[in-house]
PDB file of C-alpha atoms and ligand atoms in Angstrom:
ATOM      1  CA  UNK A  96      47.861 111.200 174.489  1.00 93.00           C
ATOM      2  CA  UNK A  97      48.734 114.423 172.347  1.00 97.00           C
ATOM      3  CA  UNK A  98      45.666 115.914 171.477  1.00 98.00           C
ATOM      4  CA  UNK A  99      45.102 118.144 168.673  1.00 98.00           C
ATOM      5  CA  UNK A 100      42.186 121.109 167.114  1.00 98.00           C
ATOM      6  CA  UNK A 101      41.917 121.438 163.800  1.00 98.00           C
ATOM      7  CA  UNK A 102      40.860 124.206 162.008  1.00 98.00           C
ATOM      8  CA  UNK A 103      38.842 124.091 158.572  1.00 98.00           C
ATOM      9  CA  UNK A 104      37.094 125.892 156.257  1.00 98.00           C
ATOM     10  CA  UNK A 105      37.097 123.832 153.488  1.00 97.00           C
ATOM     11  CA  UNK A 106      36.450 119.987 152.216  1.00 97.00           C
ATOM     12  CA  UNK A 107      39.087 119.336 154.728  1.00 98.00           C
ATOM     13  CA  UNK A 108      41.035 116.422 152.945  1.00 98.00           C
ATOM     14  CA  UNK A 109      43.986 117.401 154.685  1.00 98.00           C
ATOM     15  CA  UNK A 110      42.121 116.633 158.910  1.00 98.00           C
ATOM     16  CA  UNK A 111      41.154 113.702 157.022  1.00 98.00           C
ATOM     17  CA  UNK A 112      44.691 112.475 156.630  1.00 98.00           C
ATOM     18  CA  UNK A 113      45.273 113.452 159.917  1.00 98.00           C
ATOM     19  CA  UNK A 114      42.170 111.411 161.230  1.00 98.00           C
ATOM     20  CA  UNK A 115      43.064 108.259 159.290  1.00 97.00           C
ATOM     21  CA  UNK A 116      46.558 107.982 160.757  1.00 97.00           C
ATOM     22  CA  UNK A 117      45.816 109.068 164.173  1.00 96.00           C
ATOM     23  CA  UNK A 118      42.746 106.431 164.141  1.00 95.00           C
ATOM     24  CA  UNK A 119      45.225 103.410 162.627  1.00 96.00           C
ATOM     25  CA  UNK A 120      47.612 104.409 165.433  1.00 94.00           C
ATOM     26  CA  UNK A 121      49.843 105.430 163.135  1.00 95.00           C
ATOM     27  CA  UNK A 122      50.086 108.981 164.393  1.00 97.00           C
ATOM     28  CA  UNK A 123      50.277 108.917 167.732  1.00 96.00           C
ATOM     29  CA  UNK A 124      47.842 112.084 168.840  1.00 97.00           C
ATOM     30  CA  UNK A 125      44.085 112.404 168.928  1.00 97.00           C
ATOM     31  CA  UNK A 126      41.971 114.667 166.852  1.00 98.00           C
ATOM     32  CA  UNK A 127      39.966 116.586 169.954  1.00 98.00           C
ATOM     33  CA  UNK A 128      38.273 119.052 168.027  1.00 98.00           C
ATOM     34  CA  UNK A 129      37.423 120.364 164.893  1.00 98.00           C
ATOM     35  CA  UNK A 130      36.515 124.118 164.416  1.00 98.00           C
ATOM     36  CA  UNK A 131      35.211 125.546 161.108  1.00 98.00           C
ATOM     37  CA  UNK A 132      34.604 128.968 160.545  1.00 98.00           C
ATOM     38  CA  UNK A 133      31.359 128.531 158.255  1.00 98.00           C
ATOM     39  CA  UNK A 134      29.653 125.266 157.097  1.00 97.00           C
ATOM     40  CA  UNK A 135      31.774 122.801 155.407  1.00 98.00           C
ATOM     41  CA  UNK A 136      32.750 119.680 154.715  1.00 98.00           C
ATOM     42  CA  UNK A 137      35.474 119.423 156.549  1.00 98.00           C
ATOM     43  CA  UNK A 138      33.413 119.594 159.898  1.00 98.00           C
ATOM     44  CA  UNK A 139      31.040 116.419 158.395  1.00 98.00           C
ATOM     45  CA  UNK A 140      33.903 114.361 158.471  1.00 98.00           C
ATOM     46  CA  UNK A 141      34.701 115.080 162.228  1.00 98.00           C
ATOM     47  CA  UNK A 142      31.519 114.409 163.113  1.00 97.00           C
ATOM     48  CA  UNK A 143      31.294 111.190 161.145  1.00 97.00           C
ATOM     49  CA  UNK A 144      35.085 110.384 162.388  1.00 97.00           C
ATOM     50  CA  UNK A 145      32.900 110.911 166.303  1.00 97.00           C
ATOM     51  CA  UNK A 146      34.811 113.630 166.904  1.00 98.00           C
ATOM     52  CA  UNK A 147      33.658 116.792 168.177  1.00 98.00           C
ATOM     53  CA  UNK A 148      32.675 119.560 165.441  1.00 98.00           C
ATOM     54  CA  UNK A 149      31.714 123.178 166.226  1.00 98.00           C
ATOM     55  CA  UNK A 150      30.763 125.564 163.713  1.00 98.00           C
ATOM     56  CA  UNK A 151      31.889 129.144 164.447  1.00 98.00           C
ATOM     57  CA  UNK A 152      30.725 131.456 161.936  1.00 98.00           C
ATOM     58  CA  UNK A 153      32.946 134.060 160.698  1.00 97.00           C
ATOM     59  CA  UNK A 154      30.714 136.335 159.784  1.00 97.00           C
ATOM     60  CA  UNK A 155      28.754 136.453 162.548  1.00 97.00           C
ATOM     61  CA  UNK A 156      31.515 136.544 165.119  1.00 96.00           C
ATOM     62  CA  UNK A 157      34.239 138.969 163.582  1.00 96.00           C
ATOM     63  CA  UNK A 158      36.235 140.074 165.702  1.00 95.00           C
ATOM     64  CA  UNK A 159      35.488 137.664 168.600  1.00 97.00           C
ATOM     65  CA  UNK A 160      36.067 134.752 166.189  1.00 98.00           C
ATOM     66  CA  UNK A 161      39.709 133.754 167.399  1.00 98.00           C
ATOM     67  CA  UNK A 162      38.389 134.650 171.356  1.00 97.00           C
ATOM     68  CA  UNK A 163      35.676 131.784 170.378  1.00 98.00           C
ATOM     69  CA  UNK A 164      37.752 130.028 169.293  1.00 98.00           C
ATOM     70  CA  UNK A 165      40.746 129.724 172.115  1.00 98.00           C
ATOM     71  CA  UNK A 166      37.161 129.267 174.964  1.00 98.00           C
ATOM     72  CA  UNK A 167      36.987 126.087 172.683  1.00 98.00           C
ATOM     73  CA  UNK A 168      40.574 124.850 172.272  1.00 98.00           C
ATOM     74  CA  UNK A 169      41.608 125.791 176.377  1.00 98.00           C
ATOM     75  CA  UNK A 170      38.727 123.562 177.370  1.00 98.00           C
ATOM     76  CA  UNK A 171      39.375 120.894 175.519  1.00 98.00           C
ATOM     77  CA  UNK A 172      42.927 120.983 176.485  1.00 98.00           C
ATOM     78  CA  UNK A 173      45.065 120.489 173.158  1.00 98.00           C
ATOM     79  CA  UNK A 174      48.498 120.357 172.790  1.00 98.00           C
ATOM     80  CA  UNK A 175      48.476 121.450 169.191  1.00 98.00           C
ATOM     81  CA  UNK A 176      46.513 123.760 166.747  1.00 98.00           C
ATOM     82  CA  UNK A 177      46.226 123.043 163.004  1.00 98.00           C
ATOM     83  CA  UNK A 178      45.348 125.323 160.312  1.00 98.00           C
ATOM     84  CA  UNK A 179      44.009 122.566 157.511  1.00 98.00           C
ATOM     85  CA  UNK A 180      42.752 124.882 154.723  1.00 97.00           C
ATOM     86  CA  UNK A 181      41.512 127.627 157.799  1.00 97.00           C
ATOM     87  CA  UNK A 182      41.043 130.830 155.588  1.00 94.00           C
ATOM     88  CA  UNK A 183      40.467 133.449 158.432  1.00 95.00           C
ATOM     89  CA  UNK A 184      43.181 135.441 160.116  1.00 91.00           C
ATOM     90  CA  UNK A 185      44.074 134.437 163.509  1.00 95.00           C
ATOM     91  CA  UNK A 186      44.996 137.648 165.513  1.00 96.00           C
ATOM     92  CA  UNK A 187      47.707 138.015 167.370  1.00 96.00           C
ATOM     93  CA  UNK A 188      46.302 138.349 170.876  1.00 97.00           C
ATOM     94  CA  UNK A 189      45.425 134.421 169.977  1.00 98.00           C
ATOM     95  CA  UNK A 190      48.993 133.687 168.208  1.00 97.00           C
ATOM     96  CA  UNK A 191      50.322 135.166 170.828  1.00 97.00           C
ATOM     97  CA  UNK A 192      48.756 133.019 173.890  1.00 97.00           C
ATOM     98  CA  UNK A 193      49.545 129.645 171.708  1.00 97.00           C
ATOM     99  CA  UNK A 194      52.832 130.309 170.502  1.00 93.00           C
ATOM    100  CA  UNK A 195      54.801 127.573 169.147  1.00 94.00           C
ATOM    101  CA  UNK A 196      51.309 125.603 169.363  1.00 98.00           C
ATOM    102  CA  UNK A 197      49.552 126.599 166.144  1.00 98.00           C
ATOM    103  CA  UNK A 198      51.164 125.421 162.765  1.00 98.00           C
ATOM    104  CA  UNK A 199      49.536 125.551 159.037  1.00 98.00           C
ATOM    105  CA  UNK A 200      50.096 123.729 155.575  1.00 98.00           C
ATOM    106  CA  UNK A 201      50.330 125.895 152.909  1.00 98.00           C
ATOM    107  CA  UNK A 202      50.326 124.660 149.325  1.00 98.00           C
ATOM    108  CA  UNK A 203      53.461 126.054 147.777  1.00 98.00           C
ATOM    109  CA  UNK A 204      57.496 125.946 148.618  1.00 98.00           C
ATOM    110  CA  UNK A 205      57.029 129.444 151.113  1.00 98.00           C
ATOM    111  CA  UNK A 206      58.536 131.638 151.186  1.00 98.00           C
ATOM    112  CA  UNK A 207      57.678 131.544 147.386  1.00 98.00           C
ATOM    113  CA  UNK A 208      54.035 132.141 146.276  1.00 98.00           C
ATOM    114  CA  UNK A 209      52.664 133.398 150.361  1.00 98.00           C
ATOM    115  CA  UNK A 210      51.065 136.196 151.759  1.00 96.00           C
ATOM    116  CA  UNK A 211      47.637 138.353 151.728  1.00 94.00           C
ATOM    117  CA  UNK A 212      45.498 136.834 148.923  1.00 94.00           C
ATOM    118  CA  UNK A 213      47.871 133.788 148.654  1.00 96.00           C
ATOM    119  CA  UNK A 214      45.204 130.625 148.961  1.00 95.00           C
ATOM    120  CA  UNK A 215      43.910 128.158 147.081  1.00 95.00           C
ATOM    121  CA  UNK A 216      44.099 127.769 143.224  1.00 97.00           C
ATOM    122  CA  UNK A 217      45.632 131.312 143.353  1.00 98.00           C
ATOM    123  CA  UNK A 218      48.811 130.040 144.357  1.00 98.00           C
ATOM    124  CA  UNK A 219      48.689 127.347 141.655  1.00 98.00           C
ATOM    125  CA  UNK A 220      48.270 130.011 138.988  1.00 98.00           C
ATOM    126  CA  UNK A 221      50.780 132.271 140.407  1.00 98.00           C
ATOM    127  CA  UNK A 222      53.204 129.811 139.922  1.00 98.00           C
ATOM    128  CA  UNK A 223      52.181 128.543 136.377  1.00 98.00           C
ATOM    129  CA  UNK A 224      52.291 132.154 135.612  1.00 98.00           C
ATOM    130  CA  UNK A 225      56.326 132.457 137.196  1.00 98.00           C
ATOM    131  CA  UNK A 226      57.205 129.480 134.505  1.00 98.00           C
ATOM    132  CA  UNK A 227      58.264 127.336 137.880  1.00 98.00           C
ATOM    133  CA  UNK A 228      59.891 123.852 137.004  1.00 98.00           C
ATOM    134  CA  UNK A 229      59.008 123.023 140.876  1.00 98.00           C
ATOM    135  CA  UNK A 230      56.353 123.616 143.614  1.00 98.00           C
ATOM    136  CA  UNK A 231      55.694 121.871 146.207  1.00 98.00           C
ATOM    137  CA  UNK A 232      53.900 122.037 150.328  1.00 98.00           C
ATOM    138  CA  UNK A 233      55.081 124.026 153.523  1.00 98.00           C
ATOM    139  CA  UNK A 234      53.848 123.162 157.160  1.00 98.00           C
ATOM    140  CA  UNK A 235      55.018 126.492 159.677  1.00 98.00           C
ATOM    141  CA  UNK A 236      54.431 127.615 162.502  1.00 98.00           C
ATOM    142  CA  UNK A 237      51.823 130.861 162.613  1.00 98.00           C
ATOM    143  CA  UNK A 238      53.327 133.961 163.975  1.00 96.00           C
ATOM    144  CA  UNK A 239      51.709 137.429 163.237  1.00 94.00           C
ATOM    145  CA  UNK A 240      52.645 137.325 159.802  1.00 94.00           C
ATOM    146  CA  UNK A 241      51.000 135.576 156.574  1.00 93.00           C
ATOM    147  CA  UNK A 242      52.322 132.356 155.892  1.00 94.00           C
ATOM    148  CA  UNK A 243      55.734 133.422 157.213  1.00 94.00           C
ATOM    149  CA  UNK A 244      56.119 131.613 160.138  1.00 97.00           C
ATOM    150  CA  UNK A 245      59.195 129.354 161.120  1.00 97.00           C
ATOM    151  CA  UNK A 246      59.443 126.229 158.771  1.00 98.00           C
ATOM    152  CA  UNK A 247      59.165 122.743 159.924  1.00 98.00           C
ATOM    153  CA  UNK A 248      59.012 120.852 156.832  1.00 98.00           C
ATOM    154  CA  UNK A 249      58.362 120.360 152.457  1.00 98.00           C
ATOM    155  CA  UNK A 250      57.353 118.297 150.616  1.00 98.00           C
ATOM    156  CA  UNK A 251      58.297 119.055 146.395  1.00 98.00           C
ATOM    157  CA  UNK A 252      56.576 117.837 143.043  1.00 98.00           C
ATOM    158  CA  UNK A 253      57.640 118.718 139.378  1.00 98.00           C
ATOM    159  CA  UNK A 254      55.922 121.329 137.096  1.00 98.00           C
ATOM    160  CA  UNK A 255      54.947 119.436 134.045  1.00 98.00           C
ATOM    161  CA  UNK A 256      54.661 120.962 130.897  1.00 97.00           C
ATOM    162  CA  UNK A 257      50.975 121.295 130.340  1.00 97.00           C
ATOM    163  CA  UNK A 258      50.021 121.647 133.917  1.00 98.00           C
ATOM    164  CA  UNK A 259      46.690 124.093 134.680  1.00 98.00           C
ATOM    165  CA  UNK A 260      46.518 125.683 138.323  1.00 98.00           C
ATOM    166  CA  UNK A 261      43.878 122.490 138.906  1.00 98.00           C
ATOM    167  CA  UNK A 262      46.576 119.600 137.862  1.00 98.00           C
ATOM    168  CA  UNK A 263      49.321 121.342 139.513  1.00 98.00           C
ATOM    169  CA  UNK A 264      46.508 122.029 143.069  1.00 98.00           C
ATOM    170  CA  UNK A 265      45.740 117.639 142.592  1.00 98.00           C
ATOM    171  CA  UNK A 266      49.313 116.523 142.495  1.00 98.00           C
ATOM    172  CA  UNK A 267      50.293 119.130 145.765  1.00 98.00           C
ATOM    173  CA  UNK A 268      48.003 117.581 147.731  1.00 98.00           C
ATOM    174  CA  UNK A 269      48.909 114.282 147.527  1.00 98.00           C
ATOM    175  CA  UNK A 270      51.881 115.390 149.266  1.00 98.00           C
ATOM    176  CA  UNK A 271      50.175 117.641 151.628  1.00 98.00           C
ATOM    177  CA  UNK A 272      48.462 114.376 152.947  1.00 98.00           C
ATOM    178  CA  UNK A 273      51.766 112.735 153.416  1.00 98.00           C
ATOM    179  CA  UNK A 274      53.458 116.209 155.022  1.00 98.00           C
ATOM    180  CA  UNK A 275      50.726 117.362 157.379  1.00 98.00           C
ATOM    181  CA  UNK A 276      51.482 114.311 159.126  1.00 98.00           C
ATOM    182  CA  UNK A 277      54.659 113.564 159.045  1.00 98.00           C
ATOM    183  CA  UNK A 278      55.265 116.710 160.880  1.00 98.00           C
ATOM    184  CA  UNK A 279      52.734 116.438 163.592  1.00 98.00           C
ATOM    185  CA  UNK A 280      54.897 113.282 164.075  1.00 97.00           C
ATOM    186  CA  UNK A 281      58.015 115.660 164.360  1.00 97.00           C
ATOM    187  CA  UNK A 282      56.537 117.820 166.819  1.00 97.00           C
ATOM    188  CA  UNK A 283      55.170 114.931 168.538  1.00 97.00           C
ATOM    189  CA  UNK A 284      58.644 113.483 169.479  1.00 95.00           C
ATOM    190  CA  UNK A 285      60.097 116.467 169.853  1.00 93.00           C
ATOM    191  CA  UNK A 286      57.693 117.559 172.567  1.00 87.00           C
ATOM    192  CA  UNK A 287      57.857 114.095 174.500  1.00 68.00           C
TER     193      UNK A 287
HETATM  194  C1  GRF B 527      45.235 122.898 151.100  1.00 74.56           C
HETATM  195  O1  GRF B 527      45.770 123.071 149.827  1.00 74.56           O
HETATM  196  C2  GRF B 527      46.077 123.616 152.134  1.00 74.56           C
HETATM  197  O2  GRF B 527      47.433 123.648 151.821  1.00 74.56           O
HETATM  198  C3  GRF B 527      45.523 125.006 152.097  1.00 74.56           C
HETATM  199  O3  GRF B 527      44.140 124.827 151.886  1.00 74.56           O
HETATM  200  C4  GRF B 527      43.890 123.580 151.246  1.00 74.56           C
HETATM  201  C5  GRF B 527      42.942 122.827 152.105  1.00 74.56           C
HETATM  202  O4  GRF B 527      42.499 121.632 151.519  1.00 74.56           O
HETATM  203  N1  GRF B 527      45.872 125.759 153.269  1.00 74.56           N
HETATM  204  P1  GRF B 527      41.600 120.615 152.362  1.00 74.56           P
HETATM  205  O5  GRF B 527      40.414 121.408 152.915  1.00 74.56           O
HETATM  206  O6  GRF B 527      42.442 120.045 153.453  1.00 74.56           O
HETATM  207  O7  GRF B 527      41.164 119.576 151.371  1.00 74.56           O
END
């Protein structure tokens, strides 16, 4: 079975997607771990999924963070690494080891509205602000770079008149949910 680590910092709606389809056999890959780099949410619903959840705090760790976290994902074996809303910087000595193996969904159409300081509602407002008729999802690969990684698939929605950054974030992640997926089924086949 392919087995997959997730990363989280967040409410972690997006591993949740990835747990529901991989536990209706759907997606054909297990969830192995889940990593978060402070408390949240998105490690609660591993653990009440019955999959293992670590907590590796960020600002305890700092720089050994990513070392942490690779001691974590090499012993449990996984075949791929998911960013899911993961807000700390991998570095490249752990990008490097698990090239081609760690891949992120980012919510806009990259390689519009990514970068440094490029998360969250920001990137809603950024786009609002840019008078965009269309944004959308992005799942990459992670090299070195912010959000700038090879492309493996979107996922678009309209900009409706009378959008705010929150209406706009809501309507993304619907199709995150459907993307994040889709392409760990991509990779999936490709890799068999
Ligand atoms: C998503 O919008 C994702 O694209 C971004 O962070 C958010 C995480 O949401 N990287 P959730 O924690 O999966 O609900």
């Amino acid at each position: 079975m392919f087995k997959i680590g997730v990363l989280v910092s967040g409410g972690g709606s997006n591993l949740q997607s990835i747990i529901d389809k991989s536990q209706s056999g759907e997606l054909q890959c297990k969830v192995e771990v889940v990593i978060g780099d402070r408390e949240c949410y998105g490690v609660e619903r591993a653990k009440k999924a019955g999959i293992d959840g670590y907590i590796l705090d960020r600002k305890v760790l700092k720089k050994e963070l990513c070392r942490a976290i690779d001691k974590i994902v090499t012993e449990k074996d996984v075949d791929l690494i998911i960013l899911a809303g993961f807000l700390s910087i991998i570095d490249e000595e752990f990008v490097n080891k698990w090239k081609e193996k760690i891949i992120n969904i980012h919510p806009s159409l990259l390689p519009k509205f990514g970068g440094p300081g490029m998360y969250g509602i920001k990137v809603h407002e950024a786009v609002l602000n840019a008078g965009e008729k269309e944004s959308g999802c992005t799942v990459h690969y992670v090299d070195t770079g912010v959000d700038s990684g090879e492309i493996i698939a979107q996922k678009k929605v309209a900009v409706l008149e009378g959008d705010t950054p929150e209406v706009l974030q809501k309507r993304v992640l619907v199709e995150e949910h459907k993307l994040l997926p889709e392409s760990i089924a991509k990779i999936i086949l490709e890799r068999k």
